[in-house]
Amino acid sequence: MMNRLEKYFGALKYVVSALLAVLTIFVLFQIVEWIINAQPEWRYTDIFKYLKFVLTTESISVSIMILFVFYSLIFTIIYDKFQLNNIRLAVDKLAKENFDEELNINRNQIITYINQMNKQLSVLIEKEKSAISLKNELISNVSHDLRTPLTSIIGYMDLIQDNKFKDEVELMYYIDIAYEKSLRLNRMVNDLFEFSKVSNKDIKLHYTTFNLIELFQQLATEYSLPLRRSNMDLEINYRDKEMLITADPDKLMRVFENLISNAIKYGKSGHKIDVIIEKEAEFCTVKVKNYGDKIPSYALPYIFDRLFRVEESRSDKTGGSGLGLAIAKGIVNSHHGEIIAFSDDVETVFQVKLPLKEVSNE
């Protein structure tokens, strides 16, 4: 729009300059004619002779051209001064952190750069505001989540210290609860440290080549008791007995522990978890399926966001920190992989796709 207006102004500038040049010559003609009629004796002065020469047929075109250039220069100077004043006003607005208004000029490269800088600064300011808001939200949520088990631990320890228990059985019950709350608190603190590393991209990977099938067989053994308590079965499906992958086994163990734990917590009604391991060219794909309640479609795009919970009461019921899936996504991304989730009325699937070989960060 501004480019079109500038073209129109450029054409109009020259038209007006030409009209003013012709008008000036016409006025000079009128002046000379008036002088001849009013003061005949002036026709012999040098100034009059010069004006008469300027207005002769031979030099009139040159005179018009000179006047045309003169007026064009004046218009150009005025317009450029107007443009420079707009630039100055725009820079003043930027200096006062007014990033909401775009410049109304687009004359040359410097204007483009200033507009780009304006937009970039606006984006940076919005990101900073968002980061501050998320940080405050994180502090608030984490403070609440940490305080809950800590308050419970202190309460049971006070009961024990004041000998407010009937017998040794009740004492052991209090100790067991305090111990479980301590484990939960420890998990949450570890999640915070891990999430901090993932967020700052400070996660260090120790690559080694290992059999992914064996890692899941180990996980099946570790989760046999929680699965039995939840009346659930875990089935690992794979074609090849060996699926060699070069990655950090401890970090991937953390990812799949989280996915299986979530499947146990939220898929109890389905009584079954399926793990499907497949090879696709230079990648391996792992799907962790449960057959419990569906994740609402509105929640799926945010399922890997930190502190996001489908239900606010979930953390109290399951002991989750709300950081597990965010950590899992960070670990998978650091391996140059991909993790996605989809859910329907039949199943909920978390799919992890990883390169079989180490990918350079360069």
PDB file of C-alpha atoms in Angstrom, residues 137-278:
ATOM      1  CA  GLU A 137       2.993 -20.665  37.580  1.00  0.00           C
ATOM      2  CA  LEU A 138       5.705 -23.309  37.945  1.00  0.00           C
ATOM      3  CA  ILE A 139       6.801 -21.943  41.324  1.00  0.00           C
ATOM      4  CA  SER A 140       3.203 -21.782  42.543  1.00  0.00           C
ATOM      5  CA  ASN A 141       2.319 -25.320  41.415  1.00  0.00           C
ATOM      6  CA  VAL A 142       5.550 -26.893  42.574  1.00  0.00           C
ATOM      7  CA  SER A 143       5.299 -25.183  45.960  1.00  0.00           C
ATOM      8  CA  HIS A 144       1.822 -26.653  46.398  1.00  0.00           C
ATOM      9  CA  ASP A 145       2.865 -30.110  45.200  1.00  0.00           C
ATOM     10  CA  LEU A 146       5.898 -30.190  47.481  1.00  0.00           C
ATOM     11  CA  ARG A 147       4.030 -28.827  50.485  1.00  0.00           C
ATOM     12  CA  THR A 148       1.318 -31.511  50.344  1.00  0.00           C
ATOM     13  CA  PRO A 149       3.500 -34.596  51.016  1.00  0.00           C
ATOM     14  CA  LEU A 150       5.795 -32.594  53.287  1.00  0.00           C
ATOM     15  CA  THR A 151       2.860 -31.547  55.481  1.00  0.00           C
ATOM     16  CA  SER A 152       1.717 -35.158  55.646  1.00  0.00           C
ATOM     17  CA  ILE A 153       5.189 -36.388  56.628  1.00  0.00           C
ATOM     18  CA  ILE A 154       5.488 -33.774  59.385  1.00  0.00           C
ATOM     19  CA  GLY A 155       1.999 -34.669  60.651  1.00  0.00           C
ATOM     20  CA  TYR A 156       2.768 -38.380  60.991  1.00  0.00           C
ATOM     21  CA  MET A 157       6.183 -37.680  62.511  1.00  0.00           C
ATOM     22  CA  ASP A 158       4.502 -35.459  65.122  1.00  0.00           C
ATOM     23  CA  LEU A 159       2.105 -38.286  65.985  1.00  0.00           C
ATOM     24  CA  ILE A 160       5.026 -40.675  66.427  1.00  0.00           C
ATOM     25  CA  GLN A 161       7.046 -38.175  68.459  1.00  0.00           C
ATOM     26  CA  ASP A 162       4.088 -37.539  70.785  1.00  0.00           C
ATOM     27  CA  ASN A 163       3.470 -41.309  71.152  1.00  0.00           C
ATOM     28  CA  LYS A 164      -0.029 -40.927  69.742  1.00  0.00           C
ATOM     29  CA  PHE A 165      -0.401 -44.485  68.506  1.00  0.00           C
ATOM     30  CA  LYS A 166      -2.176 -47.447  70.006  1.00  0.00           C
ATOM     31  CA  ASP A 167       0.335 -50.171  69.338  1.00  0.00           C
ATOM     32  CA  GLU A 168       3.281 -51.196  67.198  1.00  0.00           C
ATOM     33  CA  VAL A 169       1.012 -52.042  64.261  1.00  0.00           C
ATOM     34  CA  GLU A 170      -0.347 -48.480  64.152  1.00  0.00           C
ATOM     35  CA  LEU A 171       3.204 -47.140  64.588  1.00  0.00           C
ATOM     36  CA  MET A 172       4.400 -49.107  61.567  1.00  0.00           C
ATOM     37  CA  TYR A 173       1.371 -47.862  59.625  1.00  0.00           C
ATOM     38  CA  TYR A 174       2.376 -44.254  60.325  1.00  0.00           C
ATOM     39  CA  ILE A 175       5.983 -44.981  59.377  1.00  0.00           C
ATOM     40  CA  ASP A 176       4.932 -46.650  56.120  1.00  0.00           C
ATOM     41  CA  ILE A 177       2.782 -43.677  55.117  1.00  0.00           C
ATOM     42  CA  ALA A 178       5.564 -41.216  55.992  1.00  0.00           C
ATOM     43  CA  TYR A 179       8.006 -43.324  53.966  1.00  0.00           C
ATOM     44  CA  GLU A 180       5.704 -43.407  50.926  1.00  0.00           C
ATOM     45  CA  LYS A 181       5.241 -39.633  51.130  1.00  0.00           C
ATOM     46  CA  SER A 182       9.029 -39.226  51.386  1.00  0.00           C
ATOM     47  CA  LEU A 183       9.501 -41.306  48.238  1.00  0.00           C
ATOM     48  CA  ARG A 184       6.937 -39.175  46.440  1.00  0.00           C
ATOM     49  CA  LEU A 185       8.706 -36.024  47.602  1.00  0.00           C
ATOM     50  CA  ASN A 186      12.014 -37.431  46.402  1.00  0.00           C
ATOM     51  CA  ARG A 187      10.550 -38.239  42.981  1.00  0.00           C
ATOM     52  CA  MET A 188       9.180 -34.731  42.654  1.00  0.00           C
ATOM     53  CA  VAL A 189      12.518 -33.143  43.539  1.00  0.00           C
ATOM     54  CA  ASN A 190      14.281 -35.403  41.037  1.00  0.00           C
ATOM     55  CA  ASP A 191      11.706 -34.445  38.406  1.00  0.00           C
ATOM     56  CA  LEU A 192      12.389 -30.772  39.058  1.00  0.00           C
ATOM     57  CA  PHE A 193      16.134 -31.236  38.598  1.00  0.00           C
ATOM     58  CA  GLU A 194      15.616 -33.305  35.456  1.00  0.00           C
ATOM     59  CA  PHE A 195      13.103 -30.852  34.035  1.00  0.00           C
ATOM     60  CA  SER A 196      15.499 -27.979  34.702  1.00  0.00           C
ATOM     61  CA  LYS A 197      18.186 -29.754  32.671  1.00  0.00           C
ATOM     62  CA  VAL A 198      15.787 -30.547  29.844  1.00  0.00           C
ATOM     63  CA  SER A 199      14.420 -26.977  29.723  1.00  0.00           C
ATOM     64  CA  ASN A 200      17.898 -25.468  29.615  1.00  0.00           C
ATOM     65  CA  LYS A 201      19.038 -28.094  27.080  1.00  0.00           C
ATOM     66  CA  ASP A 202      21.717 -29.022  29.579  1.00  0.00           C
ATOM     67  CA  ILE A 203      20.966 -32.726  29.384  1.00  0.00           C
ATOM     68  CA  LYS A 204      24.068 -34.869  28.834  1.00  0.00           C
ATOM     69  CA  LEU A 205      23.664 -38.093  26.932  1.00  0.00           C
ATOM     70  CA  HIS A 206      25.973 -41.078  27.328  1.00  0.00           C
ATOM     71  CA  TYR A 207      25.589 -43.046  24.129  1.00  0.00           C
ATOM     72  CA  THR A 208      26.063 -46.787  23.997  1.00  0.00           C
ATOM     73  CA  THR A 209      24.733 -49.562  21.782  1.00  0.00           C
ATOM     74  CA  PHE A 210      22.244 -51.847  23.498  1.00  0.00           C
ATOM     75  CA  ASN A 211      19.306 -54.151  22.775  1.00  0.00           C
ATOM     76  CA  LEU A 212      16.019 -52.257  23.195  1.00  0.00           C
ATOM     77  CA  ILE A 213      14.119 -55.556  23.612  1.00  0.00           C
ATOM     78  CA  GLU A 214      16.177 -56.385  26.701  1.00  0.00           C
ATOM     79  CA  LEU A 215      15.485 -52.943  28.167  1.00  0.00           C
ATOM     80  CA  PHE A 216      11.737 -53.604  27.983  1.00  0.00           C
ATOM     81  CA  GLN A 217      12.146 -57.081  29.403  1.00  0.00           C
ATOM     82  CA  GLN A 218      13.898 -55.462  32.363  1.00  0.00           C
ATOM     83  CA  LEU A 219      11.053 -52.947  32.692  1.00  0.00           C
ATOM     84  CA  ALA A 220       8.505 -55.786  32.665  1.00  0.00           C
ATOM     85  CA  THR A 221      10.306 -57.387  35.595  1.00  0.00           C
ATOM     86  CA  GLU A 222      10.523 -54.113  37.532  1.00  0.00           C
ATOM     87  CA  TYR A 223       6.811 -53.373  37.063  1.00  0.00           C
ATOM     88  CA  SER A 224       5.549 -56.883  37.779  1.00  0.00           C
ATOM     89  CA  LEU A 225       4.445 -55.964  41.332  1.00  0.00           C
ATOM     90  CA  PRO A 226       2.654 -52.679  40.447  1.00  0.00           C
ATOM     91  CA  LEU A 227       0.991 -54.469  37.537  1.00  0.00           C
ATOM     92  CA  ARG A 228      -0.192 -57.287  39.770  1.00  0.00           C
ATOM     93  CA  ARG A 229      -1.529 -54.819  42.348  1.00  0.00           C
ATOM     94  CA  SER A 230      -3.455 -53.032  39.610  1.00  0.00           C
ATOM     95  CA  ASN A 231      -4.747 -56.310  38.158  1.00  0.00           C
ATOM     96  CA  MET A 232      -3.104 -55.516  34.827  1.00  0.00           C
ATOM     97  CA  ASP A 233      -1.007 -57.423  32.278  1.00  0.00           C
ATOM     98  CA  LEU A 234       1.948 -56.101  30.280  1.00  0.00           C
ATOM     99  CA  GLU A 235       2.615 -57.670  26.895  1.00  0.00           C
ATOM    100  CA  ILE A 236       5.715 -56.834  24.820  1.00  0.00           C
ATOM    101  CA  ASN A 237       5.295 -57.414  21.073  1.00  0.00           C
ATOM    102  CA  TYR A 238       8.268 -57.543  18.686  1.00  0.00           C
ATOM    103  CA  ARG A 239       9.341 -59.441  15.581  1.00  0.00           C
ATOM    104  CA  ASP A 240      13.085 -59.581  16.004  1.00  0.00           C
ATOM    105  CA  LYS A 241      14.754 -60.875  19.133  1.00  0.00           C
ATOM    106  CA  GLU A 242      17.298 -58.097  18.849  1.00  0.00           C
ATOM    107  CA  MET A 243      16.733 -54.384  18.257  1.00  0.00           C
ATOM    108  CA  LEU A 244      20.109 -52.676  18.529  1.00  0.00           C
ATOM    109  CA  ILE A 245      20.018 -48.935  19.129  1.00  0.00           C
ATOM    110  CA  THR A 246      22.730 -46.394  19.943  1.00  0.00           C
ATOM    111  CA  ALA A 247      21.368 -44.070  22.631  1.00  0.00           C
ATOM    112  CA  ASP A 248      21.504 -43.282  26.337  1.00  0.00           C
ATOM    113  CA  PRO A 249      19.872 -46.334  27.990  1.00  0.00           C
ATOM    114  CA  ASP A 250      19.353 -44.640  31.367  1.00  0.00           C
ATOM    115  CA  LYS A 251      17.572 -41.665  29.824  1.00  0.00           C
ATOM    116  CA  LEU A 252      15.388 -43.868  27.607  1.00  0.00           C
ATOM    117  CA  MET A 253      14.629 -46.021  30.636  1.00  0.00           C
ATOM    118  CA  ARG A 254      13.293 -42.857  32.286  1.00  0.00           C
ATOM    119  CA  VAL A 255      11.081 -42.156  29.260  1.00  0.00           C
ATOM    120  CA  PHE A 256       9.541 -45.624  29.095  1.00  0.00           C
ATOM    121  CA  GLU A 257       9.189 -45.856  32.886  1.00  0.00           C
ATOM    122  CA  ASN A 258       7.056 -42.743  32.719  1.00  0.00           C
ATOM    123  CA  LEU A 259       4.909 -44.074  29.886  1.00  0.00           C
ATOM    124  CA  ILE A 260       4.332 -47.438  31.597  1.00  0.00           C
ATOM    125  CA  SER A 261       3.638 -45.766  34.954  1.00  0.00           C
ATOM    126  CA  ASN A 262       1.059 -43.517  33.309  1.00  0.00           C
ATOM    127  CA  ALA A 263      -0.501 -46.512  31.562  1.00  0.00           C
ATOM    128  CA  ILE A 264      -0.863 -48.252  34.934  1.00  0.00           C
ATOM    129  CA  LYS A 265      -2.266 -45.146  36.655  1.00  0.00           C
ATOM    130  CA  TYR A 266      -4.782 -44.119  34.012  1.00  0.00           C
ATOM    131  CA  GLY A 267      -5.482 -47.388  32.177  1.00  0.00           C
ATOM    132  CA  LYS A 268      -6.577 -49.626  35.034  1.00  0.00           C
ATOM    133  CA  SER A 269     -10.042 -50.094  33.640  1.00  0.00           C
ATOM    134  CA  GLY A 270      -8.557 -51.716  30.539  1.00  0.00           C
ATOM    135  CA  HIS A 271      -6.566 -54.275  32.591  1.00  0.00           C
ATOM    136  CA  LYS A 272      -3.873 -54.477  29.908  1.00  0.00           C
ATOM    137  CA  ILE A 273      -0.835 -52.637  28.517  1.00  0.00           C
ATOM    138  CA  ASP A 274       0.618 -53.451  25.103  1.00  0.00           C
ATOM    139  CA  VAL A 275       4.145 -52.438  24.089  1.00  0.00           C
ATOM    140  CA  ILE A 276       4.814 -52.763  20.357  1.00  0.00           C
ATOM    141  CA  ILE A 277       8.400 -52.441  19.096  1.00  0.00           C
ATOM    142  CA  GLU A 278       8.955 -52.098  15.356  1.00  0.00           C
TER     143      GLU A 278
END
